[in-house]
XYZ file of C-alpha atoms in Angstrom:
770
model
C 155.809 175.713 60.209
C 156.634 176.708 63.748
C 156.236 173.687 65.997
C 154.813 175.169 69.162
C 155.292 173.365 72.453
C 152.665 173.272 75.148
C 154.429 176.023 77.064
C 154.390 178.373 74.085
C 157.890 177.513 72.918
C 159.053 175.311 70.059
C 160.293 171.773 69.502
C 163.623 171.155 67.759
C 162.935 168.800 64.770
C 166.417 167.241 65.098
C 166.931 166.407 68.773
C 163.340 166.798 69.977
C 164.301 169.290 72.703
C 161.798 172.010 73.554
C 162.797 175.612 74.209
C 161.183 178.994 74.672
C 162.684 180.696 71.621
C 165.651 180.691 69.250
C 167.775 183.648 68.112
C 167.823 184.642 64.468
C 171.003 182.677 63.687
C 169.297 179.453 64.840
C 166.344 179.788 62.480
C 166.204 178.256 59.031
C 163.632 178.514 56.274
C 162.962 175.386 54.212
C 160.291 175.012 51.535
C 158.528 178.154 52.710
C 158.414 177.156 56.365
C 160.570 178.437 59.199
C 162.155 175.997 61.633
C 163.857 176.832 64.915
C 166.646 174.950 66.686
C 168.059 174.705 70.195
C 171.725 174.624 69.095
C 174.060 175.285 66.184
C 174.838 171.576 65.835
C 171.147 170.754 65.364
C 170.680 173.346 62.623
C 173.794 172.008 60.866
C 172.404 168.456 60.943
C 169.045 169.645 59.651
C 170.631 171.549 56.752
C 172.603 168.451 55.742
C 169.441 166.349 55.256
C 166.146 168.195 55.938
C 163.964 165.473 54.417
C 165.226 162.902 56.928
C 164.165 164.924 59.967
C 160.893 166.132 58.492
C 159.869 162.562 57.628
C 160.645 161.443 61.156
C 158.627 164.374 62.520
C 155.717 163.553 60.202
C 155.614 159.930 61.361
C 155.630 160.969 64.982
C 152.896 163.590 64.597
C 150.684 161.129 62.715
C 150.955 158.565 65.479
C 153.058 156.204 63.384
C 156.450 154.758 64.152
C 158.667 156.514 66.656
C 160.828 159.297 65.290
C 164.051 157.665 66.393
C 165.822 155.007 64.407
C 166.112 151.450 65.657
C 169.268 149.389 65.570
C 170.528 145.955 66.550
C 172.736 145.787 69.685
C 174.945 143.159 68.007
C 174.926 144.634 64.494
C 174.822 148.469 64.802
C 175.117 148.848 61.036
C 171.471 147.700 60.817
C 169.164 150.742 60.980
C 165.383 150.877 60.616
C 162.814 153.621 61.075
C 160.743 151.524 63.457
C 160.736 148.358 65.606
C 161.514 145.032 63.998
C 164.042 142.212 63.878
C 167.657 142.262 62.801
C 168.015 140.577 59.387
C 171.451 139.263 60.387
C 170.977 137.737 63.852
C 167.206 137.958 64.291
C 167.329 139.898 67.552
C 164.760 142.593 68.251
C 165.906 146.076 67.275
C 166.260 148.748 69.966
C 165.850 152.566 69.795
C 169.050 154.502 69.062
C 167.968 157.508 71.112
C 168.119 157.065 74.870
C 165.577 158.584 77.248
C 165.686 159.239 80.972
C 162.706 156.958 81.543
C 162.940 153.248 80.899
C 161.177 152.721 77.577
C 158.463 150.139 77.160
C 160.033 147.042 75.637
C 157.243 145.495 73.581
C 159.505 142.658 72.434
C 160.310 141.714 76.036
C 156.650 141.956 77.032
C 155.612 139.695 74.142
C 158.316 137.145 74.942
C 157.306 137.178 78.618
C 153.673 136.476 77.717
C 154.714 133.612 75.454
C 156.966 132.232 78.174
C 154.237 132.084 80.819
C 151.640 130.532 78.500
C 154.115 127.994 77.130
C 155.389 127.106 80.608
C 151.823 126.363 81.778
C 151.192 124.132 78.732
C 154.616 122.471 78.779
C 154.384 121.172 82.353
C 151.500 118.718 81.678
C 153.098 117.716 78.355
C 156.297 116.778 80.197
C 154.333 114.956 82.902
C 152.477 112.936 80.272
C 155.688 112.093 78.422
C 157.285 110.763 81.614
C 154.182 108.863 82.748
C 155.790 105.492 82.018
C 158.316 106.263 84.759
C 155.588 106.417 87.431
C 155.392 103.140 89.431
C 152.429 101.121 88.245
C 152.072 103.343 85.184
C 148.516 104.478 86.106
C 148.354 107.012 83.238
C 149.398 104.349 80.729
C 146.473 102.208 81.877
C 143.991 105.096 82.119
C 143.255 106.980 79.968
C 145.769 104.937 77.954
C 149.056 105.479 76.113
C 147.368 106.521 72.849
C 145.211 109.092 74.623
C 148.316 110.513 76.318
C 149.970 110.988 72.912
C 146.936 112.939 71.659
C 146.951 114.917 74.927
C 150.574 115.918 74.276
C 149.767 116.751 70.671
C 146.914 119.113 71.620
C 148.852 120.962 74.355
C 152.156 121.196 72.514
C 150.584 122.553 69.326
C 150.026 126.128 70.668
C 153.483 126.018 72.264
C 155.181 125.243 68.959
C 152.898 127.075 66.531
C 152.364 130.211 68.662
C 155.120 130.237 71.278
C 157.902 129.339 68.843
C 156.488 131.387 65.972
C 159.072 134.208 66.359
C 161.859 131.610 66.147
C 160.441 130.088 62.965
C 160.002 133.531 61.384
C 163.549 134.594 62.247
C 164.921 131.235 61.207
C 163.219 131.493 57.815
C 164.524 135.042 57.321
C 168.035 133.843 58.158
C 167.791 131.324 55.310
C 166.292 133.828 52.864
C 168.968 136.421 53.754
C 171.686 133.753 53.748
C 172.757 134.831 57.239
C 172.346 131.655 59.302
C 172.117 132.287 63.062
C 170.902 130.801 66.333
C 167.264 130.929 65.214
C 168.163 128.759 62.222
C 169.220 126.019 64.611
C 166.376 126.489 67.099
C 163.682 126.446 64.412
C 165.249 123.382 62.782
C 165.475 121.521 66.096
C 161.965 122.325 67.310
C 160.471 121.866 63.844
C 162.042 118.453 63.239
C 161.009 117.126 66.663
C 157.423 118.385 66.310
C 156.871 117.360 62.662
C 158.251 113.891 63.355
C 155.950 113.535 66.386
C 152.898 114.723 64.434
C 153.656 112.204 61.681
C 154.022 109.450 64.280
C 150.656 110.450 65.793
C 148.623 110.867 62.606
C 150.189 108.101 60.496
C 151.919 105.593 62.814
C 151.511 102.859 60.199
C 154.235 104.290 57.974
C 156.879 103.614 60.645
C 158.523 100.157 60.831
C 157.887 97.827 63.758
C 161.456 98.313 64.963
C 160.619 101.917 65.845
C 157.746 100.959 68.138
C 158.011 100.916 71.916
C 155.298 98.841 73.627
C 153.488 98.903 70.297
C 153.635 102.679 69.851
C 155.957 104.910 67.840
C 157.928 107.196 70.162
C 156.985 110.888 70.037
C 158.935 113.947 71.183
C 156.289 116.574 71.836
C 157.815 117.277 75.232
C 161.217 117.930 73.620
C 159.716 120.483 71.197
C 157.680 122.139 73.959
C 160.449 122.227 76.570
C 163.020 123.493 74.063
C 160.637 126.294 73.041
C 159.970 127.243 76.657
C 163.651 127.230 77.606
C 164.641 129.331 74.586
C 161.845 131.774 75.488
C 163.247 131.868 79.026
C 166.670 132.689 77.616
C 165.191 135.472 75.465
C 163.407 136.985 78.463
C 166.499 136.853 80.677
C 168.586 138.323 77.857
C 166.070 141.124 77.253
C 165.994 142.069 80.920
C 169.784 142.079 81.074
C 170.030 144.286 77.964
C 167.659 146.734 79.606
C 169.980 146.842 82.596
C 172.984 147.631 80.380
C 171.275 150.823 79.208
C 170.872 151.839 82.844
C 174.106 153.846 82.666
C 172.640 156.114 79.980
C 169.334 156.455 81.820
C 171.229 157.296 85.009
C 173.157 160.021 83.178
C 170.006 161.434 81.619
C 168.309 161.379 84.996
C 171.000 163.648 86.424
C 169.598 166.674 84.623
C 166.956 168.550 86.658
C 163.566 169.094 85.095
C 163.279 172.747 86.109
C 165.455 175.819 86.603
C 165.001 179.047 88.593
C 165.387 182.022 86.267
C 166.152 185.528 87.516
C 164.219 188.115 85.499
C 165.536 191.594 84.691
C 163.475 193.089 87.530
C 165.019 190.629 89.996
C 161.903 188.443 90.190
C 162.739 184.725 90.380
C 160.539 182.168 88.660
C 160.726 178.404 88.250
C 160.564 177.354 84.590
C 160.942 174.126 82.638
C 164.523 173.245 81.742
C 163.455 173.284 78.080
C 162.743 177.010 78.347
C 166.260 177.978 79.454
C 168.154 179.880 76.774
C 171.754 180.963 76.328
C 172.454 184.102 78.380
C 169.685 183.537 80.948
C 170.533 184.360 84.561
C 169.725 181.393 86.812
C 169.666 180.991 90.587
C 170.944 177.727 92.109
C 170.044 177.200 95.744
C 171.781 174.892 98.256
C 171.303 171.205 97.485
C 169.881 171.827 94.002
C 171.257 170.485 90.742
C 172.939 172.894 88.347
C 170.448 173.127 85.444
C 172.769 173.794 82.461
C 176.414 174.597 81.687
C 177.414 178.138 82.569
C 179.537 180.554 84.585
C 179.119 181.863 88.130
C 178.370 185.575 88.187
C 177.441 185.971 91.851
C 178.090 184.064 95.080
C 180.261 181.068 95.839
C 179.747 177.433 96.819
C 181.197 173.940 96.634
C 179.836 171.713 93.867
C 179.771 167.917 93.770
C 181.054 167.043 90.273
C 181.482 163.319 90.904
C 178.850 162.466 88.286
C 181.184 163.630 85.510
C 184.646 163.271 87.033
C 184.277 160.245 89.317
C 185.989 162.265 92.072
C 183.986 162.426 95.333
C 185.585 165.635 96.711
C 183.454 168.787 96.138
C 185.018 171.542 94.033
C 185.053 175.137 95.283
C 183.400 177.597 92.900
C 183.658 181.387 92.939
C 182.729 184.149 90.504
C 184.005 183.365 86.994
C 184.174 179.611 87.601
C 182.488 177.220 85.179
C 179.715 174.914 86.361
C 178.265 171.890 84.610
C 174.627 170.916 84.252
C 173.644 167.952 86.418
C 176.251 168.557 89.129
C 174.985 169.144 92.663
C 175.358 172.417 94.516
C 176.562 172.291 98.118
C 175.648 174.638 100.946
C 176.095 177.958 99.138
C 173.762 179.834 96.832
C 174.876 181.387 93.565
C 173.680 182.974 90.348
C 174.975 181.690 87.015
C 174.834 182.723 83.383
C 173.674 179.935 81.027
C 176.212 179.309 78.248
C 175.274 175.905 76.811
C 171.765 174.473 76.825
C 169.898 171.541 75.303
C 171.973 169.185 73.201
C 175.098 171.336 73.625
C 175.534 170.756 77.379
C 178.354 168.515 78.512
C 175.863 166.030 79.966
C 173.995 165.761 76.642
C 177.273 165.269 74.786
C 178.336 162.574 77.258
C 175.060 160.719 76.750
C 175.424 160.927 72.962
C 179.032 159.708 73.085
C 178.183 156.773 75.369
C 175.233 155.755 73.183
C 177.397 155.783 70.048
C 180.171 153.845 71.786
C 177.733 151.173 72.956
C 176.589 150.661 69.377
C 180.115 150.501 67.957
C 181.983 147.276 67.227
C 185.330 146.250 68.609
C 187.856 144.723 66.162
C 187.659 141.426 68.067
C 183.982 141.261 67.056
C 185.040 140.812 63.423
C 186.787 137.571 64.385
C 183.664 136.458 66.254
C 181.521 137.256 63.196
C 183.793 135.191 60.944
C 183.662 132.252 63.369
C 179.875 132.516 63.671
C 179.412 132.654 59.891
C 181.154 129.280 59.594
C 179.880 127.876 62.875
C 176.173 127.575 62.043
C 176.688 125.716 58.737
C 179.205 123.478 60.529
C 176.620 122.676 63.219
C 173.974 121.839 60.604
C 176.514 119.593 58.886
C 177.320 117.942 62.247
C 173.604 117.363 62.876
C 173.223 115.756 59.434
C 176.249 113.512 60.037
C 174.858 112.585 63.473
C 171.511 111.675 61.914
C 173.126 109.510 59.218
C 175.454 107.699 61.623
C 172.679 106.866 64.077
C 170.291 105.917 61.261
C 172.679 103.366 59.758
C 174.847 102.288 62.673
C 172.827 102.965 65.810
C 170.701 100.550 67.836
C 166.979 100.172 67.296
C 164.827 102.210 67.014
C 167.452 103.862 64.777
C 165.276 106.620 63.316
C 164.197 107.773 66.779
C 167.776 107.870 68.029
C 168.879 109.649 64.855
C 166.234 112.374 65.202
C 166.753 112.901 68.943
C 170.530 113.210 68.707
C 170.434 115.428 65.610
C 167.980 117.763 67.383
C 170.227 117.805 70.478
C 173.201 118.853 68.326
C 171.208 121.665 66.710
C 169.956 123.012 70.028
C 173.074 122.870 72.201
C 175.234 124.508 69.527
C 173.088 127.637 69.175
C 175.610 130.513 68.990
C 173.501 133.067 70.859
C 176.110 133.319 73.629
C 178.808 133.782 70.987
C 176.966 136.733 69.483
C 176.390 138.360 72.883
C 179.947 137.941 74.173
C 181.458 141.163 72.784
C 178.506 143.619 72.513
C 177.348 143.038 76.099
C 180.805 143.775 77.515
C 181.199 146.884 75.332
C 177.792 148.217 76.384
C 178.396 147.722 80.097
C 182.052 148.831 79.949
C 181.403 152.123 78.152
C 178.558 152.901 80.542
C 180.828 152.262 83.526
C 183.520 154.476 82.004
C 181.058 157.351 81.582
C 180.169 157.158 85.246
C 183.863 157.557 86.102
C 184.573 160.417 83.707
C 186.098 158.288 80.923
C 184.140 158.842 77.708
C 184.883 156.285 75.015
C 183.917 157.328 71.486
C 184.081 153.837 69.974
C 184.825 150.242 70.869
C 187.933 150.187 68.677
C 189.625 152.753 70.930
C 188.568 150.812 74.018
C 190.133 147.624 72.684
C 193.339 149.263 71.449
C 193.995 151.110 74.716
C 195.106 148.061 76.686
C 197.733 147.214 74.032
C 199.536 150.578 73.857
C 203.221 150.775 74.782
C 204.034 154.486 74.466
C 202.169 157.454 75.925
C 202.845 160.773 74.185
C 201.655 163.801 76.167
C 201.426 167.493 75.550
C 202.693 169.637 78.438
C 200.339 172.589 78.729
C 196.912 171.589 79.998
C 197.822 167.891 80.170
C 200.722 167.671 82.612
C 200.104 171.193 83.846
C 196.960 173.004 84.907
C 196.711 174.928 81.649
C 196.244 178.222 83.506
C 199.642 179.908 83.222
C 200.449 183.124 85.051
C 203.159 185.750 84.720
C 205.698 185.531 87.554
C 208.611 187.495 86.069
C 208.765 190.683 83.974
C 212.009 192.267 82.777
C 212.396 195.229 80.423
C 215.222 196.274 78.126
C 216.912 199.628 78.330
C 214.710 202.445 77.100
C 211.373 200.705 77.827
C 209.022 201.179 80.758
C 207.327 198.107 82.266
C 203.803 199.526 81.956
C 204.472 200.518 78.341
C 205.842 197.073 77.452
C 203.006 195.255 79.224
C 200.424 197.492 77.522
C 201.809 196.773 74.048
C 202.007 193.033 74.709
C 198.477 192.898 76.172
C 197.064 194.859 73.236
C 198.563 192.352 70.811
C 197.635 189.286 72.915
C 194.002 190.411 73.005
C 193.581 188.811 69.583
C 195.093 185.455 70.585
C 193.411 182.418 72.155
C 196.685 180.909 73.416
C 196.853 180.148 77.189
C 199.995 182.296 77.443
C 197.998 185.224 76.042
C 195.541 184.870 78.904
C 198.447 185.043 81.348
C 199.692 188.346 79.879
C 196.187 189.816 79.816
C 195.650 188.766 83.412
C 198.891 190.419 84.457
C 197.936 193.605 82.603
C 194.610 193.663 84.423
C 196.389 193.407 87.777
C 198.532 196.420 86.840
C 195.479 198.327 85.663
C 196.724 198.505 82.063
C 193.949 198.556 79.442
C 194.726 196.985 76.028
C 194.470 199.258 72.985
C 193.665 198.546 69.342
C 195.698 196.342 66.998
C 196.001 196.499 63.210
C 197.285 193.847 60.791
C 197.200 191.138 63.476
C 198.890 187.860 62.477
C 199.313 184.612 64.406
C 202.536 182.705 63.701
C 201.846 179.092 64.752
C 204.353 177.725 67.222
C 206.268 181.005 67.393
C 204.109 183.946 68.473
C 202.069 186.880 67.122
C 202.677 190.196 65.394
C 200.765 193.371 64.552
C 200.746 197.177 64.380
C 199.832 199.328 67.367
C 199.675 203.104 66.835
C 201.931 202.751 63.812
C 204.554 200.684 65.664
C 205.484 197.111 64.622
C 205.084 194.878 67.694
C 205.815 191.173 68.089
C 205.345 188.844 71.069
C 206.844 185.375 70.835
C 209.602 182.913 71.620
C 213.305 182.982 70.812
C 212.740 181.282 67.464
C 210.544 184.175 66.335
C 213.198 186.694 67.372
C 215.816 184.777 65.405
C 213.603 184.690 62.303
C 213.008 188.425 62.625
C 216.770 188.912 63.199
C 216.181 190.695 66.493
C 218.970 190.492 69.073
C 217.787 189.634 72.593
C 220.849 191.363 73.984
C 221.386 191.144 77.709
C 217.930 189.596 78.262
C 219.009 186.202 76.898
C 221.076 185.366 79.977
C 218.103 186.113 82.238
C 215.828 184.153 79.930
C 218.001 181.040 80.143
C 218.037 181.270 83.918
C 214.228 181.498 84.019
C 213.907 178.519 81.678
C 216.069 176.497 84.018
C 213.511 177.241 86.737
C 210.755 175.837 84.500
C 209.396 179.178 83.326
C 208.296 179.765 79.732
C 209.895 182.900 78.312
C 208.099 185.227 75.868
C 209.844 188.219 74.338
C 208.254 191.496 73.290
C 209.895 193.527 70.508
C 208.965 196.930 69.123
C 210.127 198.201 65.733
C 212.900 195.613 65.534
C 214.221 196.151 69.094
C 213.656 193.806 72.032
C 211.516 195.583 74.651
C 211.399 193.006 77.415
C 210.352 189.523 78.410
C 207.737 187.693 80.432
C 208.557 184.669 82.593
C 205.398 182.537 82.696
C 204.826 179.456 84.778
C 202.089 176.853 84.482
C 201.790 174.815 87.712
C 201.972 171.025 87.412
C 198.689 169.324 88.287
C 198.712 167.719 91.716
C 197.666 164.364 90.256
C 200.345 164.264 87.532
C 203.317 162.766 89.521
C 201.246 159.888 90.942
C 199.628 159.181 87.558
C 203.049 159.013 85.857
C 204.306 156.656 88.553
C 201.342 154.323 87.982
C 201.685 154.464 84.198
C 205.389 153.631 84.498
C 204.371 150.746 86.736
C 202.238 149.401 83.879
C 205.256 149.439 81.581
C 204.397 152.514 79.492
C 207.126 154.719 78.070
C 206.146 158.386 78.471
C 207.228 161.028 75.960
C 206.517 164.738 76.419
C 206.043 166.936 73.341
C 205.922 170.679 73.805
C 206.434 173.881 71.896
C 208.365 175.250 74.889
C 212.070 175.930 74.941
C 214.369 172.937 75.542
C 215.547 174.239 78.927
C 212.012 174.862 80.216
C 210.727 171.523 78.942
C 213.633 169.632 80.488
C 213.102 171.334 83.847
C 209.476 170.145 83.923
C 210.180 166.717 82.412
C 213.056 165.913 84.771
C 210.961 166.882 87.787
C 208.220 164.457 86.689
C 210.501 161.610 85.588
C 209.443 161.751 81.926
C 211.330 159.165 79.833
C 211.873 161.358 76.789
C 211.449 165.065 76.108
C 211.025 166.740 72.718
C 210.892 170.539 72.957
C 210.212 173.376 70.510
C 207.894 171.035 68.614
C 205.489 172.476 66.049
C 201.975 170.996 65.634
C 203.082 169.338 62.393
C 206.065 167.790 64.141
C 203.864 166.300 66.877
C 202.020 164.365 64.205
C 205.362 163.277 62.680
C 206.693 162.091 66.066
C 203.641 159.864 66.564
C 203.972 158.500 63.024
C 207.679 157.774 63.556
C 206.961 155.815 66.727
C 204.336 153.780 64.875
C 206.811 153.044 62.088
C 209.114 151.647 64.777
C 206.368 149.140 65.601
C 205.139 150.884 68.749
C 201.482 151.208 69.685
C 200.993 154.841 70.622
C 198.445 156.685 72.746
C 198.493 160.468 72.465
C 197.027 162.765 75.128
C 196.430 166.474 74.485
C 193.924 169.275 74.835
C 194.547 171.900 72.176
C 193.746 172.522 68.539
C 197.447 172.010 67.784
C 197.198 168.474 69.223
C 194.329 167.384 66.938
C 196.485 165.968 64.074
C 198.573 163.888 66.488
C 195.447 162.707 68.340
C 193.966 161.501 65.059
C 197.224 159.816 63.992
C 197.788 157.880 67.237
C 196.471 154.361 67.774
C 194.371 155.913 70.537
C 193.861 159.649 70.978
C 192.901 160.887 74.435
C 191.503 164.403 74.761
C 191.354 166.294 78.027
C 187.795 167.428 78.712
C 189.149 170.824 79.729
C 190.461 171.361 76.182
C 189.022 172.315 72.830
C 186.124 170.716 70.939
C 188.474 170.049 67.997
C 190.738 167.924 70.202
C 187.738 165.951 71.491
C 186.474 165.328 67.960
C 189.895 163.959 66.945
C 190.261 161.661 69.951
C 188.838 158.212 70.625
C 188.641 158.816 74.387
C 187.791 161.988 76.301
C 188.622 162.483 79.981
C 186.018 164.736 81.578
C 188.281 165.875 84.422
C 191.285 166.289 82.161
C 194.282 164.865 84.010
C 196.551 161.840 83.663
C 194.700 159.943 86.392
C 191.948 159.541 83.803
C 194.402 157.738 81.509
C 195.101 155.260 84.310
C 191.346 154.731 84.647
C 190.883 154.417 80.903
C 193.605 151.747 80.754
C 191.991 149.886 83.648
C 188.615 150.065 81.893
C 190.114 148.737 78.657
C 191.865 145.870 80.450
C 188.736 144.952 82.437
C 186.514 145.061 79.344
C 188.835 142.970 77.168
C 189.327 140.464 79.994
C 185.542 140.267 80.312
C 185.146 139.713 76.555
C 187.695 136.882 76.603
C 185.846 135.290 79.539
C 182.562 135.579 77.637
C 184.053 133.993 74.535
C 185.350 131.152 76.695
C 181.870 130.616 78.162
C 180.384 130.662 74.662
C 182.903 128.285 73.090
C 183.284 125.817 75.961
C 179.584 124.896 75.942
C 179.558 124.419 72.195
C 182.899 122.612 72.021
C 181.979 120.157 74.767
C 178.261 120.009 74.063
C 178.219 119.132 70.347
C 180.121 115.805 70.590
C 178.143 114.806 73.695
C 174.879 115.675 71.971
C 175.979 113.674 68.929
C 176.347 110.608 71.170
C 180.100 110.425 71.747
C 179.543 109.032 75.264
C 177.053 106.355 74.211
C 179.497 103.607 73.123
C 181.464 103.759 76.399
C 178.845 104.796 78.968
C 175.490 104.365 77.252
C 174.737 108.053 77.870
C 172.774 110.308 75.499
C 172.034 114.025 75.848
C 168.314 114.703 75.919
C 167.355 117.694 73.674
C 165.681 119.318 76.681
C 168.955 119.259 78.609
C 170.676 120.634 75.509
C 168.198 123.544 75.468
C 168.838 124.199 79.163
C 172.614 124.198 78.555
C 172.229 126.627 75.647
C 170.134 128.982 77.794
C 172.645 128.712 80.644
C 175.518 129.684 78.345
C 173.709 132.881 77.333
C 172.851 133.716 80.915
C 176.496 133.114 81.917
C 177.709 135.580 79.288
C 175.162 138.233 80.279
C 175.811 137.853 84.011
C 179.555 138.031 83.507
C 179.246 141.193 81.388
C 177.140 142.879 84.061
C 180.007 142.442 86.525
C 181.748 145.308 84.702
C 179.294 147.717 86.317
C 181.275 147.298 89.520
C 184.757 147.324 87.971
C 187.308 149.301 90.002
C 188.889 152.020 87.894
């Protein structure tokens, strides 16, 4: 089956992206049908579980449930194929996949309809219930007190039976699933008040005379109706606020343009849908337009506003060979670019995916909240039962009325909805804010741990430095010509992906030396490379490699030590067991590094630099920057061991790096931070990725962590203070001294206000200064 799009292309069954065509390596045959994919990652996911994606596609094509899974914002482990309610907390499930357009929220629409209808019906019910407070009591005289009770009964019935139906359903499921939650308490409170009132209306004779007021048994239809309406109001406000928290993802998705201008082979330019852009296409970006996909400039120059991914307002100059990112905004120049990453593989798509996953993750502090909540609801029910018994046996007449009213007030005011929202709301808003500032948090655990770290371990190349080293010194040994030595080294380095290899190749290009062909190439991790060139054994590496090969550096060692003292990295070249020369390579320190280190020191962090460089070179760089501790000539395995040793000393460690060799240490650290300019392996191993890739991002990430955790603690305070103070008041603790009781309607208003307080406080994170 080839799923053709309207434009003649195809639709990826994994991510849903549409594209014009797919190369042979991105096609896969399954059960006699051929499927095409927009990226390698999508085909890998499909191969891992084809049935999952085909079932989702089948449902979508047949007009059934949406293809995306639905999850609970407070319990992300709950996954369903379509809309529904969370079996743990009862909240409406939300789609996992984000879209640029705000999705229709059927749950919010339904709750809004119920709210308006119930509000219209509740107002006259409340007026009738308070009629005895009107001077002269005209309504009590006409149409009469009994008629008013029936009036309340008729109007409150649709409010309770229809308006509160979702609460009863969720409350019942919470009992069946043995996961008591806020809807358990709401349904109990509303149900008890309404059932008691119906019994008092239909069979008043069964109630003793002591429970009668002016000859009539008191009813609480207005309490049931008002509580229902206020809880509906809270659900509507909460739903609208949750929609606003996903605004960060929608804003990111909205950054991508919908079209691109492709340059055909004959030079003709044509505007096409972004879905039709493929890897290798030549695209034209005019002044003021958005860059359509990730790629490289091949013609022209301009300044590009990259603030949407880096948080930095200053435009970045771009010339031929420079990388550009989809969604960034071109300045006044015009340029042509070659598309390198499209669809789900663009940086913007990866950012959106990472933010969505982070918003659904759970912080460790949430486990404590879950434990408290699991005990809290049964404790509240027990408190309501005790309140009922105490008032029934020791309260004033009418005892049963007082017992029911106060027990209902306890159930309502103690609803833990605010408690459940406290952590997830802050995580959702905080991770969205971080993404806007170039700080991508993979999970909530990393976000929480970041504000507790005490030691920052950093790699040198690409983290403290720009990661674009260049050759500044070349010296040859006796019997070797510079062009010959550079040619041999460049030929060997052609097979290496190390940044220092790029420096040698760049220098060779400047000299006009073309690399030759290498045989038996071998990379020696942390030391260098070796191979055969025209029958000659050639090695390029550091002093350690020379020592292992028992090659004497001779008179070059003195020069090498001097260069190291100047902060240069020294690489030797040897041919057939004789040293041929050396390269002095420097990697400029990033402009932002000194200020970032000063700020991190100001926050009390100890900074340790790990590098594979020589001790002298590392110390020259570290001393200049004020690094607390320097460990040089460190192998990738040793980096991991250093982090583990610090943890064994009781330190909380954050590791920042950008290379494949940093991945083990990034995974071992309490928090791993990958530079966005580095490798995909490093980003996969890290809990946080900095899009811009400098230490200033670590300062921002720390600020985000501190702001988010402070916000969570504030939310938990709001949640607990209402419950802690409200339950004893609702139970009647103030009655003996002051004669004051808490009306269930006021309890419902207080419960709604606590939820709104938590939501409003969490939304403040959208403006947090990082």
